[in-house]
CSV table of C-alpha atoms in Angstrom, one decimal:
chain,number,residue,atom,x,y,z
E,1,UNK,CA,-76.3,-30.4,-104.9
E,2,UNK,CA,-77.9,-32.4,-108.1
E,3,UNK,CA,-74.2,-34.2,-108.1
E,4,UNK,CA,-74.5,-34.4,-104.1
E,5,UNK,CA,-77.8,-36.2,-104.9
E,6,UNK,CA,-76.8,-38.3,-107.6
E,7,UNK,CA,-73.7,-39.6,-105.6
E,8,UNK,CA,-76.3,-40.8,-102.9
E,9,UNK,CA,-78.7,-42.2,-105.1
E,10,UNK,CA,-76.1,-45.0,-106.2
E,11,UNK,CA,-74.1,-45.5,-103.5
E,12,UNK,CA,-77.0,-47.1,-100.7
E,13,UNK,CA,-77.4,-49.2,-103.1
E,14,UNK,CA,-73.9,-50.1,-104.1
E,15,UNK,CA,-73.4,-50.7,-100.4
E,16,UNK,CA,-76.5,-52.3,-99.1
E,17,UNK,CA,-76.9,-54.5,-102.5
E,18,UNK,CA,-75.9,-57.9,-101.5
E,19,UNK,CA,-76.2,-61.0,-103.9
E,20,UNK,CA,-74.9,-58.7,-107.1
E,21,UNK,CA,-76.3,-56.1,-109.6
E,22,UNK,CA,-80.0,-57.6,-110.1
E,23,UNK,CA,-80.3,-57.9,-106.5
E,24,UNK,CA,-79.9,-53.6,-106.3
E,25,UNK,CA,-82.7,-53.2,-108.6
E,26,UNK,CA,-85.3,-52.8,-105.9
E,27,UNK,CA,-82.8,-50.7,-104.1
E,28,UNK,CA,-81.9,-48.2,-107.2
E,29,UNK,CA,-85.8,-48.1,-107.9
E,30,UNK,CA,-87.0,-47.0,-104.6
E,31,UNK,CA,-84.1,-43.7,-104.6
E,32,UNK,CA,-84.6,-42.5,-108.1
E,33,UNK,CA,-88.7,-43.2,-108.4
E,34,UNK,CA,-89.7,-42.5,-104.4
E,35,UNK,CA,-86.9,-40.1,-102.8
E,36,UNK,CA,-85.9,-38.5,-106.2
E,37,UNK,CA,-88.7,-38.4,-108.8
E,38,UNK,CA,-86.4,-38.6,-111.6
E,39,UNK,CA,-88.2,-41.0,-113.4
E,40,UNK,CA,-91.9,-42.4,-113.3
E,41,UNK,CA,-92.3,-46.1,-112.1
E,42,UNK,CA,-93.5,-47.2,-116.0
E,43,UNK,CA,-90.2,-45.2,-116.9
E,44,UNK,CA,-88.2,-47.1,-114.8
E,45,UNK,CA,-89.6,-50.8,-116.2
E,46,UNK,CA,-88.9,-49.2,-119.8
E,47,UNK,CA,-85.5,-49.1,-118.9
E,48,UNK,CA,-85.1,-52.4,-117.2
E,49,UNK,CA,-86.5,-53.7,-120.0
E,50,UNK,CA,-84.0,-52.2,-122.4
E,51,UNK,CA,-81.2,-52.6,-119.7
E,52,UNK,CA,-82.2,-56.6,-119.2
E,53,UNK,CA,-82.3,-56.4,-123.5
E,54,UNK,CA,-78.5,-55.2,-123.6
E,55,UNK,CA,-75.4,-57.1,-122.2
E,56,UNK,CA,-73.2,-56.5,-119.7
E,57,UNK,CA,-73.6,-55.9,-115.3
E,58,UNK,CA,-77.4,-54.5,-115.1
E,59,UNK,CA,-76.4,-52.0,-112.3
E,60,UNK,CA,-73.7,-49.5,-113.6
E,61,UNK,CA,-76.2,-49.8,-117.1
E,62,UNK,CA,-78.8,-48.4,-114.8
E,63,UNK,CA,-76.6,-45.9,-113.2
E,64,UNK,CA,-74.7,-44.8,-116.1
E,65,UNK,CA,-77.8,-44.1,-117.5
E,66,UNK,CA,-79.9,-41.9,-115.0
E,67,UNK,CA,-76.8,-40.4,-114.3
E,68,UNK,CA,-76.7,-39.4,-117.7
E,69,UNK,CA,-80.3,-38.1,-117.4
E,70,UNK,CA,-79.9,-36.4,-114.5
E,71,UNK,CA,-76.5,-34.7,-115.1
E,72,UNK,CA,-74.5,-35.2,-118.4
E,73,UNK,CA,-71.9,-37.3,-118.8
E,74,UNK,CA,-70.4,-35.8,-115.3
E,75,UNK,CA,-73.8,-37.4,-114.2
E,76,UNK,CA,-73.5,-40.8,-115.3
E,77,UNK,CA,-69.5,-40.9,-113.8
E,78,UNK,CA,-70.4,-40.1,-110.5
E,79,UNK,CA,-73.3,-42.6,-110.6
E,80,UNK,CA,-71.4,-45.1,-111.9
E,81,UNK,CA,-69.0,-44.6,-109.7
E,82,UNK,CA,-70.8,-44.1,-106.6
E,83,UNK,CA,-72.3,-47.6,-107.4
E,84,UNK,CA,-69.1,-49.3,-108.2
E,85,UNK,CA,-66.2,-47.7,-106.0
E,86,UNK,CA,-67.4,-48.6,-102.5
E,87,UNK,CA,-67.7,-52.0,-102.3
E,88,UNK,CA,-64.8,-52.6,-104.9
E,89,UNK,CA,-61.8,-51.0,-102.3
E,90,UNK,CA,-63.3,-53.2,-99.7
E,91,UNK,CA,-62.7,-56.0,-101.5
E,92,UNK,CA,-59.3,-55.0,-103.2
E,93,UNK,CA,-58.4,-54.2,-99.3
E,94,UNK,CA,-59.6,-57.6,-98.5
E,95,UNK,CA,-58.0,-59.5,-100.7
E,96,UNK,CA,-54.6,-58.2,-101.1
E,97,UNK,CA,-54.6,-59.0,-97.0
E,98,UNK,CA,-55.6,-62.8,-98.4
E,99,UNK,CA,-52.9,-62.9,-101.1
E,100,UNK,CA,-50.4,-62.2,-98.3
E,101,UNK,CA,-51.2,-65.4,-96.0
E,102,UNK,CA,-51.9,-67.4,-99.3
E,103,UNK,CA,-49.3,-70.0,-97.8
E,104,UNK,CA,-50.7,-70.4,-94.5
E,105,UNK,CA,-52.5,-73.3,-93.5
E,106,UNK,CA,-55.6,-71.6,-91.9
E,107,UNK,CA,-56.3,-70.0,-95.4
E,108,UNK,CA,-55.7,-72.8,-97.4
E,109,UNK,CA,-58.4,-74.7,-95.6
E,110,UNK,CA,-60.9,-71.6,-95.6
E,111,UNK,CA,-60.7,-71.7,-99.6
E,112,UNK,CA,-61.7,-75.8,-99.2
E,113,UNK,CA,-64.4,-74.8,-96.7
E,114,UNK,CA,-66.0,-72.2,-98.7
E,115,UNK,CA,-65.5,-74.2,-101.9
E,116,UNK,CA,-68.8,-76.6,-101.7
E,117,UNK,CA,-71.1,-73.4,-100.6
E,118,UNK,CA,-70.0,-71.5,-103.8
E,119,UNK,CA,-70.8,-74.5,-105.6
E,120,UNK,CA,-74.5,-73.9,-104.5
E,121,UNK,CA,-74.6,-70.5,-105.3
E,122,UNK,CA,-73.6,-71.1,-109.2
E,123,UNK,CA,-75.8,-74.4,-109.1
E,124,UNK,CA,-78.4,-72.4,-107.5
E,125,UNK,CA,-78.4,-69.4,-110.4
E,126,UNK,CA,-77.9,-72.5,-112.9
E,127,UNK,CA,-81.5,-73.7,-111.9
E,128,UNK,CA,-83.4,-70.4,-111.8
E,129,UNK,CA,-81.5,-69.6,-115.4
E,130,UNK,CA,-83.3,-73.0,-116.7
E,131,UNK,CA,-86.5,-71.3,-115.1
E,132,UNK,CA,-86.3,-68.3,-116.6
E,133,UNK,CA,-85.4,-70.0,-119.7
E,134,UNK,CA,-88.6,-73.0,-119.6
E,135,UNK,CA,-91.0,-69.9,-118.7
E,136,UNK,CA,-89.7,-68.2,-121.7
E,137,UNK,CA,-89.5,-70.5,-124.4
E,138,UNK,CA,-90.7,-73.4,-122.8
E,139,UNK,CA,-89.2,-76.9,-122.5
E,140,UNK,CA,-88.3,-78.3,-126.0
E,141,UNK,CA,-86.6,-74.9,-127.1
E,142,UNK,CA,-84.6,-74.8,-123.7
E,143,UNK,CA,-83.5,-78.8,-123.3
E,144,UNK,CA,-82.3,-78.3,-127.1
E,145,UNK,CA,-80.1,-75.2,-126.5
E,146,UNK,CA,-79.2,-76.6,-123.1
E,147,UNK,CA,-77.8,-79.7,-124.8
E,148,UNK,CA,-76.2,-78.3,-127.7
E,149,UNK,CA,-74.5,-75.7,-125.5
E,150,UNK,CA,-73.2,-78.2,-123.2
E,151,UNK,CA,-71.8,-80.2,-126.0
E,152,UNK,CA,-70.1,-77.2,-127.5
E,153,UNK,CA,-68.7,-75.7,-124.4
E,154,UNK,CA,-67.3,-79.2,-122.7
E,155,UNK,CA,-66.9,-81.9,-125.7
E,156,UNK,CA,-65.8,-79.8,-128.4
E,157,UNK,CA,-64.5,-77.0,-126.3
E,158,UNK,CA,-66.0,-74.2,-128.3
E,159,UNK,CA,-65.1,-70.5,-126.6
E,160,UNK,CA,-68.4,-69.5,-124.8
E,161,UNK,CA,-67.8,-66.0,-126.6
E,162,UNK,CA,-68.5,-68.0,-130.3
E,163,UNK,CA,-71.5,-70.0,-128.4
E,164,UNK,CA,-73.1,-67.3,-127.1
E,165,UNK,CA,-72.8,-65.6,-130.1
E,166,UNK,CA,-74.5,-68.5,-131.8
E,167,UNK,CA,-77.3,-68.2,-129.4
E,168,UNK,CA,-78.0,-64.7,-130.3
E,169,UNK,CA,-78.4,-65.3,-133.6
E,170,UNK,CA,-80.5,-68.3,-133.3
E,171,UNK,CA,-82.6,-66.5,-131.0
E,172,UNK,CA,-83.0,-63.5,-133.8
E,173,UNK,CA,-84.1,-66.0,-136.4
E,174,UNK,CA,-85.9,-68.6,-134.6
E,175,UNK,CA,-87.4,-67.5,-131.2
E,176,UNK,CA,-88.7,-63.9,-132.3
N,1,UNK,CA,-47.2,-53.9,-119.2
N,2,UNK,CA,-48.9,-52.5,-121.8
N,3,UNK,CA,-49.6,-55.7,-123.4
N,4,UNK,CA,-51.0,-56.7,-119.8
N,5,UNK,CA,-53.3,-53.5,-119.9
N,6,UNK,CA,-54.3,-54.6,-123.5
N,7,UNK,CA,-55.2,-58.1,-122.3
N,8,UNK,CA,-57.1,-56.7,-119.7
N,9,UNK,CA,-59.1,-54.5,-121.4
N,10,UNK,CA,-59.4,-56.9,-123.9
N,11,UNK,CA,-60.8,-60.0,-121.4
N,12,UNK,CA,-63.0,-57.6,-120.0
N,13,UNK,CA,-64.6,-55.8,-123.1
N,14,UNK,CA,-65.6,-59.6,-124.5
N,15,UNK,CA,-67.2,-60.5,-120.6
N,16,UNK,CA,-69.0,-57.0,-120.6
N,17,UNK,CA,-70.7,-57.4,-123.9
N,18,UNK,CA,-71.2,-61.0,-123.5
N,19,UNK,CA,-72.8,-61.2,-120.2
N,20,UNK,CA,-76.3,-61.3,-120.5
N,21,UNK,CA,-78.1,-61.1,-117.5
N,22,UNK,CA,-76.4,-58.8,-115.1
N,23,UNK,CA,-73.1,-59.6,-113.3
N,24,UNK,CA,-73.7,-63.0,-111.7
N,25,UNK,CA,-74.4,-64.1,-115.7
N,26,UNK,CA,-71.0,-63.0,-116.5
N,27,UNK,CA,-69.0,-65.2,-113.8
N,28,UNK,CA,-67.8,-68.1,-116.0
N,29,UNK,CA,-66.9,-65.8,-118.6
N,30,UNK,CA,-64.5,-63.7,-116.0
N,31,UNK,CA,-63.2,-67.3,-115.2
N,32,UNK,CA,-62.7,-68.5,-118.5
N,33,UNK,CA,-60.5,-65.4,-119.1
N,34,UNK,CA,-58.7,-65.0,-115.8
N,35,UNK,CA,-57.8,-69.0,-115.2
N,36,UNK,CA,-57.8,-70.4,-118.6
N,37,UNK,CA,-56.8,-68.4,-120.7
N,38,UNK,CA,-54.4,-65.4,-119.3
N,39,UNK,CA,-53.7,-67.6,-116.7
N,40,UNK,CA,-53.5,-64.6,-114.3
N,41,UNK,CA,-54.8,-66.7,-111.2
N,42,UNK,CA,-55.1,-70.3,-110.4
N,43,UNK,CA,-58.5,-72.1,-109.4
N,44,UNK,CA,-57.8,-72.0,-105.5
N,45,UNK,CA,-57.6,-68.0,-106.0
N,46,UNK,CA,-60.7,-67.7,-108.4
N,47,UNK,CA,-62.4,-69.4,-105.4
N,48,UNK,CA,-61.6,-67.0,-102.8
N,49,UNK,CA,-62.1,-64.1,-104.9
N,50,UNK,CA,-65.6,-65.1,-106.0
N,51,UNK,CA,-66.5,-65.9,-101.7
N,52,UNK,CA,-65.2,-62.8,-100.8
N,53,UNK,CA,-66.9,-61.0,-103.9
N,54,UNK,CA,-70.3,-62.7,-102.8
N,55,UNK,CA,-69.5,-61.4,-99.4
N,56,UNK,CA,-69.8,-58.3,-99.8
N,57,UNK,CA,-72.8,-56.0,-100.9
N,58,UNK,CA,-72.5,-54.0,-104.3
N,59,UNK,CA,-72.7,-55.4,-107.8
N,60,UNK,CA,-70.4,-58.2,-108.7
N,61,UNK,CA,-69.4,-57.8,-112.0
N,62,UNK,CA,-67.4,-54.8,-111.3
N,63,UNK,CA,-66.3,-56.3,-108.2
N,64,UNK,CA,-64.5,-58.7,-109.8
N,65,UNK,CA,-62.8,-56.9,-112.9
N,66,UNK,CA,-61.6,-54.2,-110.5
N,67,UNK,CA,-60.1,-56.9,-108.4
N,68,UNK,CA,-58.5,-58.8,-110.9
N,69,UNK,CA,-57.5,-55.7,-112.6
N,70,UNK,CA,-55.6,-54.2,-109.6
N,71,UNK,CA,-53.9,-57.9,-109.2
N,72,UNK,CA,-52.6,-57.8,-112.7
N,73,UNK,CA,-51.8,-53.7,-113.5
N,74,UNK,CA,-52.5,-51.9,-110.0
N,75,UNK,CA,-54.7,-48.8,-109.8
N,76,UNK,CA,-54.2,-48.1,-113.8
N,77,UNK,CA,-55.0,-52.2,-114.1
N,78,UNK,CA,-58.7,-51.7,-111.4
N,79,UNK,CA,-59.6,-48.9,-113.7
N,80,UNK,CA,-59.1,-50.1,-117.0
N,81,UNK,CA,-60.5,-53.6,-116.4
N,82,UNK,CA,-63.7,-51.6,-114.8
N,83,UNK,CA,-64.1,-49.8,-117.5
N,84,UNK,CA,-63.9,-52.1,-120.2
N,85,UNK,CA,-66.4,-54.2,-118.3
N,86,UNK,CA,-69.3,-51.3,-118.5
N,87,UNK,CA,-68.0,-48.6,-120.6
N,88,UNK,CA,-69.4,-50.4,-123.8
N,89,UNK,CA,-72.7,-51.2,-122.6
N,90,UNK,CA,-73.3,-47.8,-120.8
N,91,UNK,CA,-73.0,-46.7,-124.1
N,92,UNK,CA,-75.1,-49.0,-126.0
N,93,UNK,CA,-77.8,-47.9,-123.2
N,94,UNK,CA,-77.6,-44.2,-123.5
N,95,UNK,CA,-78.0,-44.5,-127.2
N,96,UNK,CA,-80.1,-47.0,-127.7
N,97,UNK,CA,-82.4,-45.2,-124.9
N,98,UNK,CA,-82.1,-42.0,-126.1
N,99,UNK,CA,-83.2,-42.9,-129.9
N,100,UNK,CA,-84.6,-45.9,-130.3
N,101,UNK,CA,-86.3,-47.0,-127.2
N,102,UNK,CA,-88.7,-49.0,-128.8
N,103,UNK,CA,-85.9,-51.7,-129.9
N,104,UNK,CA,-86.7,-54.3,-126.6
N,105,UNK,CA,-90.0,-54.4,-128.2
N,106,UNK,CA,-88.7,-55.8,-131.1
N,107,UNK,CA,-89.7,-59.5,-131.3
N,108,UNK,CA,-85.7,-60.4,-132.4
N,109,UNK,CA,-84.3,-58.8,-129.8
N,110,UNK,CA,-86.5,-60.2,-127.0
N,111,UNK,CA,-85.7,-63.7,-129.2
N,112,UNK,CA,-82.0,-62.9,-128.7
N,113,UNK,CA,-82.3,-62.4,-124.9
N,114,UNK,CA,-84.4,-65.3,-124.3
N,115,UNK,CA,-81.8,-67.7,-126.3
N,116,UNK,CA,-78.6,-67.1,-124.1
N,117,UNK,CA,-80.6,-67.4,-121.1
N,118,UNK,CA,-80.1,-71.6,-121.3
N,119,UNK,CA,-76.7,-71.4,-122.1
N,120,UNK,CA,-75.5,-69.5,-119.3
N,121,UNK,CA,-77.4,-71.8,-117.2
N,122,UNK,CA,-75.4,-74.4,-119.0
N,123,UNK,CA,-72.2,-72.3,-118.3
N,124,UNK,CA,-72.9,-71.9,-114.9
N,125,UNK,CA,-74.0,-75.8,-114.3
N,126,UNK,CA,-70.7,-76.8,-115.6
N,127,UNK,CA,-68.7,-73.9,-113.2
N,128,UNK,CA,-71.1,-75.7,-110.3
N,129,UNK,CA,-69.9,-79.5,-111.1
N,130,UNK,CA,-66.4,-77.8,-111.8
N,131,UNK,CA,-66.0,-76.7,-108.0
N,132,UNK,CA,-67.9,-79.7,-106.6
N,133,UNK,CA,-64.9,-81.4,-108.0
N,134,UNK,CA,-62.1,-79.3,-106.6
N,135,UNK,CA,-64.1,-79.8,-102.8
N,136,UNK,CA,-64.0,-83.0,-103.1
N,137,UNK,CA,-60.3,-83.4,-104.0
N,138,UNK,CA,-59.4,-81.0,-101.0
N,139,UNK,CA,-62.1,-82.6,-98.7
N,140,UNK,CA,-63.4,-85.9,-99.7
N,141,UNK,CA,-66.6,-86.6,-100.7
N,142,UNK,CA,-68.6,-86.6,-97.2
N,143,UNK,CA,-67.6,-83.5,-96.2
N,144,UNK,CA,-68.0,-81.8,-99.7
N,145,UNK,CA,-71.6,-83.1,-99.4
N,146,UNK,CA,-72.4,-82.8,-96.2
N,147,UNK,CA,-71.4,-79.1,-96.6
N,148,UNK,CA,-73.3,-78.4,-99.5
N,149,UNK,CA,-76.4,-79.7,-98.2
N,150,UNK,CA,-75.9,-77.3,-94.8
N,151,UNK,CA,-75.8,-74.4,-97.4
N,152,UNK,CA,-78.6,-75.7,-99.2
N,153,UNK,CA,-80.4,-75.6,-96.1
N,154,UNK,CA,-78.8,-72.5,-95.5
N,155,UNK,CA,-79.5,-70.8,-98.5
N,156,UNK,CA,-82.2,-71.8,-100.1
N,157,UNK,CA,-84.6,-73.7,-97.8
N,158,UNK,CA,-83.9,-71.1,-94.5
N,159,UNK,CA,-83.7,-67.9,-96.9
N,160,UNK,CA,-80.7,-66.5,-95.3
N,161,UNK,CA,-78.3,-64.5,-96.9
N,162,UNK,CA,-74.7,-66.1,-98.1
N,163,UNK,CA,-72.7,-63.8,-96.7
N,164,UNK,CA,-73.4,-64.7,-93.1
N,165,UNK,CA,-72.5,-68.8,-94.2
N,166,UNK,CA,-69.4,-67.8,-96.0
N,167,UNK,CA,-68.5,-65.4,-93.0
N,168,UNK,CA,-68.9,-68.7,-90.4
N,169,UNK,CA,-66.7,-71.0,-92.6
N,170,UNK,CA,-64.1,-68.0,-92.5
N,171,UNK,CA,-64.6,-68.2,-88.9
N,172,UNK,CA,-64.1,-71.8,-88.6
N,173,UNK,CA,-61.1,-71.9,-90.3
N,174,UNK,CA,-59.7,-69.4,-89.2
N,175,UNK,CA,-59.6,-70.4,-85.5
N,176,UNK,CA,-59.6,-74.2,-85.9
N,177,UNK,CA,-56.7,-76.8,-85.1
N,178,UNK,CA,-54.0,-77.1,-87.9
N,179,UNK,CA,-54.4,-80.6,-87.9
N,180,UNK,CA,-54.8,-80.2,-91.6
N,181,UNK,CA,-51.1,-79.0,-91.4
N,182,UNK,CA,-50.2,-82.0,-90.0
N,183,UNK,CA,-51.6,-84.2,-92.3
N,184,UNK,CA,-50.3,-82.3,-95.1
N,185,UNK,CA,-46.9,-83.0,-93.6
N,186,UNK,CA,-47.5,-86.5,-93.0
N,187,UNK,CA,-48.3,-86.9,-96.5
């Protein structure tokens, strides 16, 4: 039954979550705080916090986590995979179907069609990354990491893993 | 095969503990790895697989790892890629949670976090321009504007969700004239 539970917890939000992981939080917040009780609301922000503090897709951190609580490591499998299975055949069905008619005319122009909306999306998580970023630190510290990023990623073609891992440890020593 | 499984878990262990941010942070990382430099899809792929991935509900991280996975090594390929995307940081979570849940406090680590937050915006800017690019070589530059102004409208102004935009240009193609066809043969 705790399994049973645990299996549902995860996957209405797996399957209702549109827009990505951070877009479930709401979602994973109002099964395990409201219909579950496994965890207090200020228990739940501790998390985020620590979950938002570590790399990697926020959701299956979340799941593999009160999973774990809940249940063991049997727990934290079922939650992640509640969260993580449903959606993912759908779009493995999906595609494969796509990769078949990859010649055809009609899908060719479907990729050019969708190509300027997906543009939007990334420029439209671009900006609200900036925001985050000049509500954080404000602007100096963001337009200088924003420019000597860019510069490293496009002029001098730096791999974003070595960048990134610049910004951590600038952000250790300078922004703490 | 086994040095594909390697590479895979390898591409997707470096996106997983280098995505800060949640999935949508860790896109240009996935395509970084995937187009550039295992060269396991092209660009015009990449696209569809990121429209249908925003498409659908669920998070998008995993979406795409198990996808690309199951494209390179089948079912052994969706798992392995999964679970090199989040098996390290699940980890890191439990732990960290379970002993020392005081560490987000900790004035470096919040320093840390806030650092990266530009230069994903940077990454993602440049993943923007990059696709703005590829529309207009396909479409020209009027219609490549014109249709990223309707999903500006679309998206941000009118608050609707993607998925119903992306599903309508699906539609649109899909049961339009092949003039394009034509064209393409004319050329």
């Amino acid at each position: 039954m705790k399994y049973w539970h645990i299996f549902l917890a995860f996957f209405i939000p797996g399957i209702v979550g549109y827009g990505g992981g951070p877009a479930s939080i709401p979602l994973v917040e109002k099964e395990v705080v409201d219909r579950y009780h496994w965890l207090t609301v200020s228990d739940f922000s501790e998390m985020l916090a620590m979950g938002n503090a570590l790399p990697g897709p926020i959701a299956t951190k979340m799941a593999g986590f009160i999973g774990f609580e809940q249940g063991g490591i049997l727990g934290a499998w079922i939650a992640v995979f509640a969260t993580v299975a449903p959606s993912l055949i759908l779009m493995v069905i999906l595609l494969s179907i796509l990769q078949k008619h990859k010649q055809s005319p009609k899908v060719k122009k479907m990729t050019a069609l969708i190509r300027p909306t997906i543009a939007l999306l990334l420029g439209a998580m671009a900006v609200s990354f900036f925001q985050t970023s000049y509500e954080g630190i404000g602007v100096w510290q963001s337009v200088g990491l924003i420019v000597v990023s860019y510069l490293l990623l496009e002029r001098i073609k730096l791999h974003p893993a070595f960048v990134i891992l610049m910004a951590l440890g600038y952000g250790a020593l300078f922004l703490s | 095969m086994f040095q594909n499984q390697w590479h895979l878990c390898l591409a997707f262990f470096r996106v997983g503990i280098l995505g800060y941010g949640g999935g949508p942070s860790s896109i240009p990382l996935v395509q970084k790895e995937v187009v550039d430099t295992y060269k396991w899809m092209d660009e015009e792929e990449f696209t569809n697989l990121l429209a249908v991935a925003n498409a659908l509900p669920g998070p998008i991280g995993t979406k795409m790892a198990g996808y690309i996975g199951y494209r390179v090594g089948g079912f052994i390929g969706l798992c392995n890629a999964v679970i090199s995307t989040i098996l390290p940081t699940i980890v890191a979570m439990i732990i960290l949670l379970t002993f020392l849940s005081s560490m987000s406090e900790k004035p470096w680590v919040q320093g840390m976090t806030k650092a990266v937050v530009p230069v994903v915006g940077v990454m993602l800017f440049v993943l923007t321009i990059d696709f703005l690019k590829k529309a207009k070589s396909g479409l020209g530059w009027s219609i490549t504007v014109g249709l990223f102004i309707v999903s500006f409208l679309f998206v941000e102004v009118a608050g609707l969700h993607p998925a119903i935009l992306i599903g309508l240009l699906i539609l649109a193609a899909l049961f339009s004239k092949n003039r394009e066809k034509e064209r393409e043969r004319a050329s």
